[in-house]
Short mmCIF file of C-alpha atoms in Angstrom, two decimals:
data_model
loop_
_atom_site.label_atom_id
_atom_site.label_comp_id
_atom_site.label_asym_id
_atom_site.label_seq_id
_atom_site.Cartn_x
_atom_site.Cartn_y
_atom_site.Cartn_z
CA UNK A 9 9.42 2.38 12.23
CA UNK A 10 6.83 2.76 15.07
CA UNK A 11 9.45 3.47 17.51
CA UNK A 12 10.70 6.69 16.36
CA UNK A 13 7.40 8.01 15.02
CA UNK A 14 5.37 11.00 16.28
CA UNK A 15 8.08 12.10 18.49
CA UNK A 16 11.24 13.98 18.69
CA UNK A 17 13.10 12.40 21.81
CA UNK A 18 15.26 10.33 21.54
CA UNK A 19 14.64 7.02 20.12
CA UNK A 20 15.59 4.52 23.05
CA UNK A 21 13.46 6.60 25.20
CA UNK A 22 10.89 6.79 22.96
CA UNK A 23 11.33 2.85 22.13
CA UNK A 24 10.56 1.69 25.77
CA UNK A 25 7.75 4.39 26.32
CA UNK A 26 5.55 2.97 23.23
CA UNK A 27 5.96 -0.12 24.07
CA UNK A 28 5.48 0.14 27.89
CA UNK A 29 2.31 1.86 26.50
CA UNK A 30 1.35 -0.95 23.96
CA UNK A 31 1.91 -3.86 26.66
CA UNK A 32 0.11 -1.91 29.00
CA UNK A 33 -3.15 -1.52 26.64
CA UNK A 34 -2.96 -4.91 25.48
CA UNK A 35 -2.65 -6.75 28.49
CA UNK A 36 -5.19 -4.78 29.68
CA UNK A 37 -8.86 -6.65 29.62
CA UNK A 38 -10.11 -3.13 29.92
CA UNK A 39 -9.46 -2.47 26.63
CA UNK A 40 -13.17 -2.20 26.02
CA UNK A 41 -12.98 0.69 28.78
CA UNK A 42 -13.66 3.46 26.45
CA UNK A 43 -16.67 2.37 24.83
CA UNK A 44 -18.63 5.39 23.87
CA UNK A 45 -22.12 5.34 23.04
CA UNK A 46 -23.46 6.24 19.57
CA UNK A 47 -26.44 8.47 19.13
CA UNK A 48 -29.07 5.83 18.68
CA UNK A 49 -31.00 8.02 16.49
CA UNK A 50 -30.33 10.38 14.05
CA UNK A 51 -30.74 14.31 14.42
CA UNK A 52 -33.51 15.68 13.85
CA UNK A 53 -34.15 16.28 10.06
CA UNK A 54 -30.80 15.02 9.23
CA UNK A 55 -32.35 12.13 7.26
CA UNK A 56 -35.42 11.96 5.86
CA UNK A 57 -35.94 7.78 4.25
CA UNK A 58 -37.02 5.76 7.23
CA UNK A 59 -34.83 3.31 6.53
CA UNK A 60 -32.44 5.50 8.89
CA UNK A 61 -34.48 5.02 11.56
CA UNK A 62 -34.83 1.22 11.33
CA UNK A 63 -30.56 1.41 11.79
CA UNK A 64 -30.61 3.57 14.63
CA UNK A 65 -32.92 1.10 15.90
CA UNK A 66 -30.98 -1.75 15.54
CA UNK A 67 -28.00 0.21 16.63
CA UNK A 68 -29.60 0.88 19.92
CA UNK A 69 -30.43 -2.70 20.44
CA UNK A 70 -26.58 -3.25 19.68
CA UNK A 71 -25.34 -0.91 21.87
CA UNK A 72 -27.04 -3.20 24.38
CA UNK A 73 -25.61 -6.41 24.13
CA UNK A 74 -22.89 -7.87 26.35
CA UNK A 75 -19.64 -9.16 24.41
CA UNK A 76 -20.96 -12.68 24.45
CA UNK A 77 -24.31 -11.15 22.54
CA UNK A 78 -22.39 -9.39 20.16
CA UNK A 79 -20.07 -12.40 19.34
CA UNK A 80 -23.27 -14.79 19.57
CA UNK A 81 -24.82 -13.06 16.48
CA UNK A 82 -21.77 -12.27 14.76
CA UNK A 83 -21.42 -16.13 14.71
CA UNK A 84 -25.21 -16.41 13.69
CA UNK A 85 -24.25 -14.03 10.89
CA UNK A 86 -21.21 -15.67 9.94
CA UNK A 87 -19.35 -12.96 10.76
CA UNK A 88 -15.83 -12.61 12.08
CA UNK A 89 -16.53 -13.23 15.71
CA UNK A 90 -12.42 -11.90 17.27
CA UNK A 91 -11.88 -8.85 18.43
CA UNK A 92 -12.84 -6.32 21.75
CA UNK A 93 -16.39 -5.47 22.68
CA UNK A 94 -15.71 -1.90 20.56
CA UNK A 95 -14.86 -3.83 17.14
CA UNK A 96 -17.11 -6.64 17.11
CA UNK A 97 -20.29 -3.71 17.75
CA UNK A 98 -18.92 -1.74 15.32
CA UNK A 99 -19.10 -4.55 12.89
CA UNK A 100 -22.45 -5.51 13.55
CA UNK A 101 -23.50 -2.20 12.96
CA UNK A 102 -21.94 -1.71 9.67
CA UNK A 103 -23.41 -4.90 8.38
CA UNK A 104 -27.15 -3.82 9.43
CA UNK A 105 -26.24 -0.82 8.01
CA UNK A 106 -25.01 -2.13 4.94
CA UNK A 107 -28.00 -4.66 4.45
CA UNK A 108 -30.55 -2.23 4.71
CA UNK A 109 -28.87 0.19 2.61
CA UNK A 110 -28.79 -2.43 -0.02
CA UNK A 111 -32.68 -2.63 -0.08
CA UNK A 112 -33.48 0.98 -0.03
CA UNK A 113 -33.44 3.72 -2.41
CA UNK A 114 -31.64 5.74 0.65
CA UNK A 115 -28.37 3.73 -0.45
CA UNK A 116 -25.39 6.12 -1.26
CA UNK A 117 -21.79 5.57 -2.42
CA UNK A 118 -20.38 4.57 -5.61
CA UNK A 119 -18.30 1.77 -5.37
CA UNK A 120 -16.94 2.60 -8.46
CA UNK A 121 -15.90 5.87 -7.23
CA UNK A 122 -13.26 4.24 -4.07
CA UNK A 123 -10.18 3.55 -4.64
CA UNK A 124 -9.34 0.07 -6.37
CA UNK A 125 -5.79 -0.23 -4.54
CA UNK A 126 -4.78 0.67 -1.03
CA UNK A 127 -0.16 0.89 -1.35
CA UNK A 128 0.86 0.18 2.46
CA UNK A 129 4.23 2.24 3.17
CA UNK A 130 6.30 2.41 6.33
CA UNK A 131 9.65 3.15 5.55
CA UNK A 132 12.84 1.91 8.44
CA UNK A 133 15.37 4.71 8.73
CA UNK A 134 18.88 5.32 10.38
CA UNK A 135 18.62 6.11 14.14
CA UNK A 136 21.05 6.16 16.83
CA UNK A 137 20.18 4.96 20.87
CA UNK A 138 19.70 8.68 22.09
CA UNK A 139 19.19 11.20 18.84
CA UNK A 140 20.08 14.61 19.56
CA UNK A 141 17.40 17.16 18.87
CA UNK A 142 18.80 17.86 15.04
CA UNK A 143 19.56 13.95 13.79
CA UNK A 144 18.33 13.97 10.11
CA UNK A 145 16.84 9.97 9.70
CA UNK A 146 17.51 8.51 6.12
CA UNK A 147 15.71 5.57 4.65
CA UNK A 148 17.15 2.91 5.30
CA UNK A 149 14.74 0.48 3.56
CA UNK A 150 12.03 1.02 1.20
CA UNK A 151 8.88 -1.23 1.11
CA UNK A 152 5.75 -1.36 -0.09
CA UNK A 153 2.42 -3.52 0.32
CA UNK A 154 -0.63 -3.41 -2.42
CA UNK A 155 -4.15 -4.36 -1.01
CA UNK A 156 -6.84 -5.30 -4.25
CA UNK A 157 -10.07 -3.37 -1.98
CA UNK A 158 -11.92 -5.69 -4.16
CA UNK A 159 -10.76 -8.83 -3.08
CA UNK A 160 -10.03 -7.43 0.39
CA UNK A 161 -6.46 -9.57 -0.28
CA UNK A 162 -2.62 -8.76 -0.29
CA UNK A 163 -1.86 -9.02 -3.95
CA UNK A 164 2.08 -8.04 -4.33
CA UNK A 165 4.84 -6.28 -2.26
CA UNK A 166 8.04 -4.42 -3.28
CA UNK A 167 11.25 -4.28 -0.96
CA UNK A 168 14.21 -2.72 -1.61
CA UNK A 169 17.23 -1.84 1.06
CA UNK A 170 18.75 2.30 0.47
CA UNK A 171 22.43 3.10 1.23
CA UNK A 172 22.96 6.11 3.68
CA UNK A 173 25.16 8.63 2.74
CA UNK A 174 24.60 11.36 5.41
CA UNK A 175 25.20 8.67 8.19
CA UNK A 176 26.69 5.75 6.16
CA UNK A 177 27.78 3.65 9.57
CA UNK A 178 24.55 2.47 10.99
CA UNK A 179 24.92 2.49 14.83
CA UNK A 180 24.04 -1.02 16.56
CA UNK A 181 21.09 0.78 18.11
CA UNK A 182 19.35 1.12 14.89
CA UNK A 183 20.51 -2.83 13.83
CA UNK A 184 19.11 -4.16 16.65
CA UNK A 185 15.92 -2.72 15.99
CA UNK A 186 15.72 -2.96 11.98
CA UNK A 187 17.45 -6.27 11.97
CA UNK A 188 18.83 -4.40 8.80
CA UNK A 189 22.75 -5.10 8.62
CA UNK A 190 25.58 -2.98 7.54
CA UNK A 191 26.01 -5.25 4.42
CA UNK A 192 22.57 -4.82 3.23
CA UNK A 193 22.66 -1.16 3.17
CA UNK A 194 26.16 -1.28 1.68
CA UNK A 195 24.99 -3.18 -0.89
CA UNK A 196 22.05 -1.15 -1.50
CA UNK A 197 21.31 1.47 -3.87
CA UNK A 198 21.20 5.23 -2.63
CA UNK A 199 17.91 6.46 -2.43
CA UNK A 200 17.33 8.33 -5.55
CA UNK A 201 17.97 4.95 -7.27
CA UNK A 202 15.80 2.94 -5.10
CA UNK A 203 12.81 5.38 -5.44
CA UNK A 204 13.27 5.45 -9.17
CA UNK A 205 12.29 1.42 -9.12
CA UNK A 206 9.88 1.94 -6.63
CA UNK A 207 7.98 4.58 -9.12
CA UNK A 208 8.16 2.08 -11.65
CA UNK A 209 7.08 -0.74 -9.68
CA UNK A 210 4.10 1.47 -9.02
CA UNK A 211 3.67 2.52 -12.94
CA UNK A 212 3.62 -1.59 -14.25
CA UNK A 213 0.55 -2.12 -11.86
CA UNK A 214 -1.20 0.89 -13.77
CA UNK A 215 -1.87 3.09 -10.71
CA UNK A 216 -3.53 6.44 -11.31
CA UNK A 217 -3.59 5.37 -15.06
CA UNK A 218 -6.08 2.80 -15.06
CA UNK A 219 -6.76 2.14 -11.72
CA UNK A 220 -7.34 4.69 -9.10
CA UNK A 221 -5.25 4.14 -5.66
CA UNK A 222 -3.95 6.09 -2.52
CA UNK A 223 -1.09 5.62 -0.02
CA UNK A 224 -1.48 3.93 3.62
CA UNK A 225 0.72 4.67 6.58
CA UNK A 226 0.78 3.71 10.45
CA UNK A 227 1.14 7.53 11.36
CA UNK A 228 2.03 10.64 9.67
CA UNK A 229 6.23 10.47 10.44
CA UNK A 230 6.88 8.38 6.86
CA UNK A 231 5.38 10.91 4.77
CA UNK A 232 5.52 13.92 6.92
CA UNK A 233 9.09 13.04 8.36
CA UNK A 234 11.27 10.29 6.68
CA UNK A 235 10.05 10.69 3.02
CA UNK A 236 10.41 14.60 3.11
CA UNK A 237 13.67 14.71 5.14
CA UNK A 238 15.19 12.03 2.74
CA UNK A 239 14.24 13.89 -0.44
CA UNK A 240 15.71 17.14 0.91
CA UNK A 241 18.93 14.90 1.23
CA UNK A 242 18.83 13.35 -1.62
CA UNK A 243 18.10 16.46 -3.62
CA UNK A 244 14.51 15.21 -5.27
CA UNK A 245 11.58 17.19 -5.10
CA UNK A 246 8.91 15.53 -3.29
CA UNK A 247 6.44 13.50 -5.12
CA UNK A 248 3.47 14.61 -5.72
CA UNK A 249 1.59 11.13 -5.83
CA UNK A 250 2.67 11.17 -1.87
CA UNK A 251 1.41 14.21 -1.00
CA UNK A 252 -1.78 13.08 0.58
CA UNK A 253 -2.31 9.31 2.28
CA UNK A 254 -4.38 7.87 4.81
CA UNK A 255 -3.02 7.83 8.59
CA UNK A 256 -4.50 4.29 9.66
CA UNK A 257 -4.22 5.47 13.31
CA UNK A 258 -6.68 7.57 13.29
CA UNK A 259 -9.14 6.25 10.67
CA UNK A 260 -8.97 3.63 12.91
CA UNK A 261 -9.78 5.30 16.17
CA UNK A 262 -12.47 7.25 14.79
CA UNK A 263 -14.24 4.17 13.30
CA UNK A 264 -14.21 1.87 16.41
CA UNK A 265 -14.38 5.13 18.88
CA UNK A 266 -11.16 4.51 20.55
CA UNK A 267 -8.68 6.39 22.16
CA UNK A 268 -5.06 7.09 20.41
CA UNK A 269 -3.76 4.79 23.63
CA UNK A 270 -5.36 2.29 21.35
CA UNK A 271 -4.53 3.01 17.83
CA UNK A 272 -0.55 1.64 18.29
CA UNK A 273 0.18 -1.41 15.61
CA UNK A 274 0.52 -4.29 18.44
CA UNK A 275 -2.74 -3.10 20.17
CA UNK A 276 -4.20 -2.33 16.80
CA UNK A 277 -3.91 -5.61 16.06
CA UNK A 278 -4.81 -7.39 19.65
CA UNK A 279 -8.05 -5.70 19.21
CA UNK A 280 -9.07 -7.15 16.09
CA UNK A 281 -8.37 -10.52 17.44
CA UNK A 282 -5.03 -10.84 15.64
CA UNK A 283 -1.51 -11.16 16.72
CA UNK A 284 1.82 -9.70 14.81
CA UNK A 285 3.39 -11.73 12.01
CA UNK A 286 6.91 -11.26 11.42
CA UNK A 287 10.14 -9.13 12.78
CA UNK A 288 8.49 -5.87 14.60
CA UNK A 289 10.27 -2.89 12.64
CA UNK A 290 10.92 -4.84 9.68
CA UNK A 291 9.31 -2.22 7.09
CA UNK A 292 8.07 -4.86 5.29
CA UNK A 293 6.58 -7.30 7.74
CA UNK A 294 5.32 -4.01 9.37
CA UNK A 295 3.90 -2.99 6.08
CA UNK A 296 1.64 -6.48 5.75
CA UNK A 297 0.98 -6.07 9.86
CA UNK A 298 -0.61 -2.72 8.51
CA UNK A 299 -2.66 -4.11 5.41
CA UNK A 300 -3.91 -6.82 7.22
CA UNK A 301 -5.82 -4.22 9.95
CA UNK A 302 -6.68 -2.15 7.16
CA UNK A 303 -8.22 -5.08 5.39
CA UNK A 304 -9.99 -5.83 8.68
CA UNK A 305 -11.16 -2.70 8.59
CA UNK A 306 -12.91 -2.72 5.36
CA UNK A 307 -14.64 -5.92 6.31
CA UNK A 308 -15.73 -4.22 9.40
CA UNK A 309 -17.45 -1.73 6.66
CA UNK A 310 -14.65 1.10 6.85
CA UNK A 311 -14.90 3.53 4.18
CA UNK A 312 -10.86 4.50 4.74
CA UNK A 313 -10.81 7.96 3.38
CA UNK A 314 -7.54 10.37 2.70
CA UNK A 315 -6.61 12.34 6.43
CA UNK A 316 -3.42 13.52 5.52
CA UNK A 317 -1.55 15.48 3.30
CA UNK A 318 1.48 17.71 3.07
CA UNK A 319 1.02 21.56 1.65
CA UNK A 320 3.79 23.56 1.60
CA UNK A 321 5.81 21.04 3.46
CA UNK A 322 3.63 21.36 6.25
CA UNK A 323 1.45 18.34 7.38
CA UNK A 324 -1.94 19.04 7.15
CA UNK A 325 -5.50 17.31 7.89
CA UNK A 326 -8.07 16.37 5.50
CA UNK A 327 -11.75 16.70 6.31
CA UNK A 328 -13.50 13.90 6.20
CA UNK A 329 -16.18 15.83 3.94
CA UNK A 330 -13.11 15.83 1.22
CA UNK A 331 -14.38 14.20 -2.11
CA UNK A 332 -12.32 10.81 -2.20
CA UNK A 333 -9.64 11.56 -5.06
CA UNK A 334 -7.21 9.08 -6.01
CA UNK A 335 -3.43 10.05 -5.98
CA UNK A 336 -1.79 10.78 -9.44
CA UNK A 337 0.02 8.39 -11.70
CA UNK A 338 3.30 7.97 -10.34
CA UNK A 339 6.31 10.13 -12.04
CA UNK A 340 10.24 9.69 -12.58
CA UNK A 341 11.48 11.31 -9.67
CA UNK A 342 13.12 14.97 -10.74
CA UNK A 343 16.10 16.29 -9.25
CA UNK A 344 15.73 19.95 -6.94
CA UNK A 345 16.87 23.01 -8.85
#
């Protein structure tokens, strides 16, 4: 629910002002305006196989080519050849990097040791046209997207609608935007139901049993916001398999060297070449939106790492240096003493 994320004003302010900002970055040609530069060398010292060198050589020679230069040998490489001037450099890069890698003892990483599913989340929750200061959002629909980071595809979904019970009469603000009806939600399950299938939804595809996964959001708000408000309201204790995730927004800006101007979904997207699929603020067409930029980015030779977590019900950032841990098997959800 991009609209109401990473701010507290109220939502059809903050509606227009993200997407103002969106249309104004993607229509913008100078999207490519913030390249930054790489070092085109390494520090001194900092790496001692001269296969390093050979990449900071080629990604000096990179950092030189015009967009039609870049795209040129992406195409001679058989590479993905869409995206800005920032994205299709940073791919080239990664290949080199990757193919010399591959042919020197220098190579590090375990492939073994990264996750072997990515579960996209980004919840929809109540809202009203201007929320006052102290409006509590409840989920409102619960989906989720699984990404195989082997075969870099989509390989299932879950979807389920939750009932409100705080603010059971959704206002037509929050319709309009969802495109979630009053008869979906009254049909729905409340949330300690919902999130009781989700769990074991989560358990049948052998997560953090057999295989080792993490959590994927467009922001911090659905873990740090909707997911902890909602358990509070529903009167679970947060889950401890959602306690840490990765906040696409800024693995993505850091990767491709882009400012957070640039890391919204639509502009996200327009970057990498692509263009949204779907309803905008369905959670589940969002969701797919989400995996399909995250796949990107793993083509692009993204190592998408943990950022986030919550400690003490505080959001908190993860160092990149953080040894990549998958997030525990999934658990019944327990009621709060």
């Amino acid at each position: 629910m991009e609209s109401q994320k990473k701010t507290s004003q109220p939502a059809n302010k903050t509606s227009k002002s993200e997407e103002d900002e969106e249309e104004q970055c993607c229509a913008n040609t100078s999207c490519e305006k913030s390249e930054k530069q790489e070092p085109s060398s390494p520090k001194q010292g900092d790496f001692s196989d001269p296969v390093y060198k050979e990449i900071a050589v080629a990604n000096g020679a990179i950092n030189r080519m015009s967009r039609d230069e870049l795209r040129a040998k992406c195409a001679e490489l058989k590479l993905d050849t869409r995206g800005v001037k920032d994205v299709l450099r940073k791919r080239l890069k990664s290949y080199y990097k990757k193919q010399k890698l591959m042919r020197s003892p220098a190579a590090n990483g375990n492939s073994d040791e990264y996750f072997d599913y990515i579960c996209v989340v980004d919840f929809e929750a109540t809202c009203e046209e201007n929320n006052p200061p102290d409006y509590l959002h409840e989920i409102i629909e619960f989906p989720m997207v699984l990404i195989d980071t082997h075969t870099l595809e989509i390989v299932d979904s879950f979807q389920e609608y939750v009932k409100p019970v705080l603010n059971p009469q959704l206002s037509e603000f929050c319709v309009q935007l969802t495109g979630i009806t009053q008869k979906m939600v009254d049909e729905a399950n409340t949330f300690h139901q919902v999130l009781k299938r989700a769990v074991s939804w989560l358990q049948k595809k052998e997560l953090g049993t057999k295989y080792k996964y993490t959590f994927l959001t467009d922001g911090s708000w659905d873990m740090g916001k909707f997911l902890q408000t909602q358990c509070k309201l529903s009167s679970i204790r947060y889950p401890q398999f959602a306690r840490k995730w990765i906040n696409i927004r800024k693995s993505y800006g850091n990767f491709y060297k882009v400012p957070r101007t640039q890391t919204k979904l639509i502009c996200m997207l327009e970057n990498l070449g692509m263009q949204y699929d779907g309803r905008p603020h369905c959670g589940l067409d969002d969701s797919r939106n989400i995996a399909r930029i995250a796949i990107h980015m793993l083509k692009d030779g993204c190592q998408l790492r943990v950022n986030e977590c919550l400690n003490s019900g505080q959001l908190r950032n993860v160092p990149n240096s953080a040894p990549i841990e998958g997030a525990p098997a999934p658990q019944t959800p327990k009621k709060r003493d």
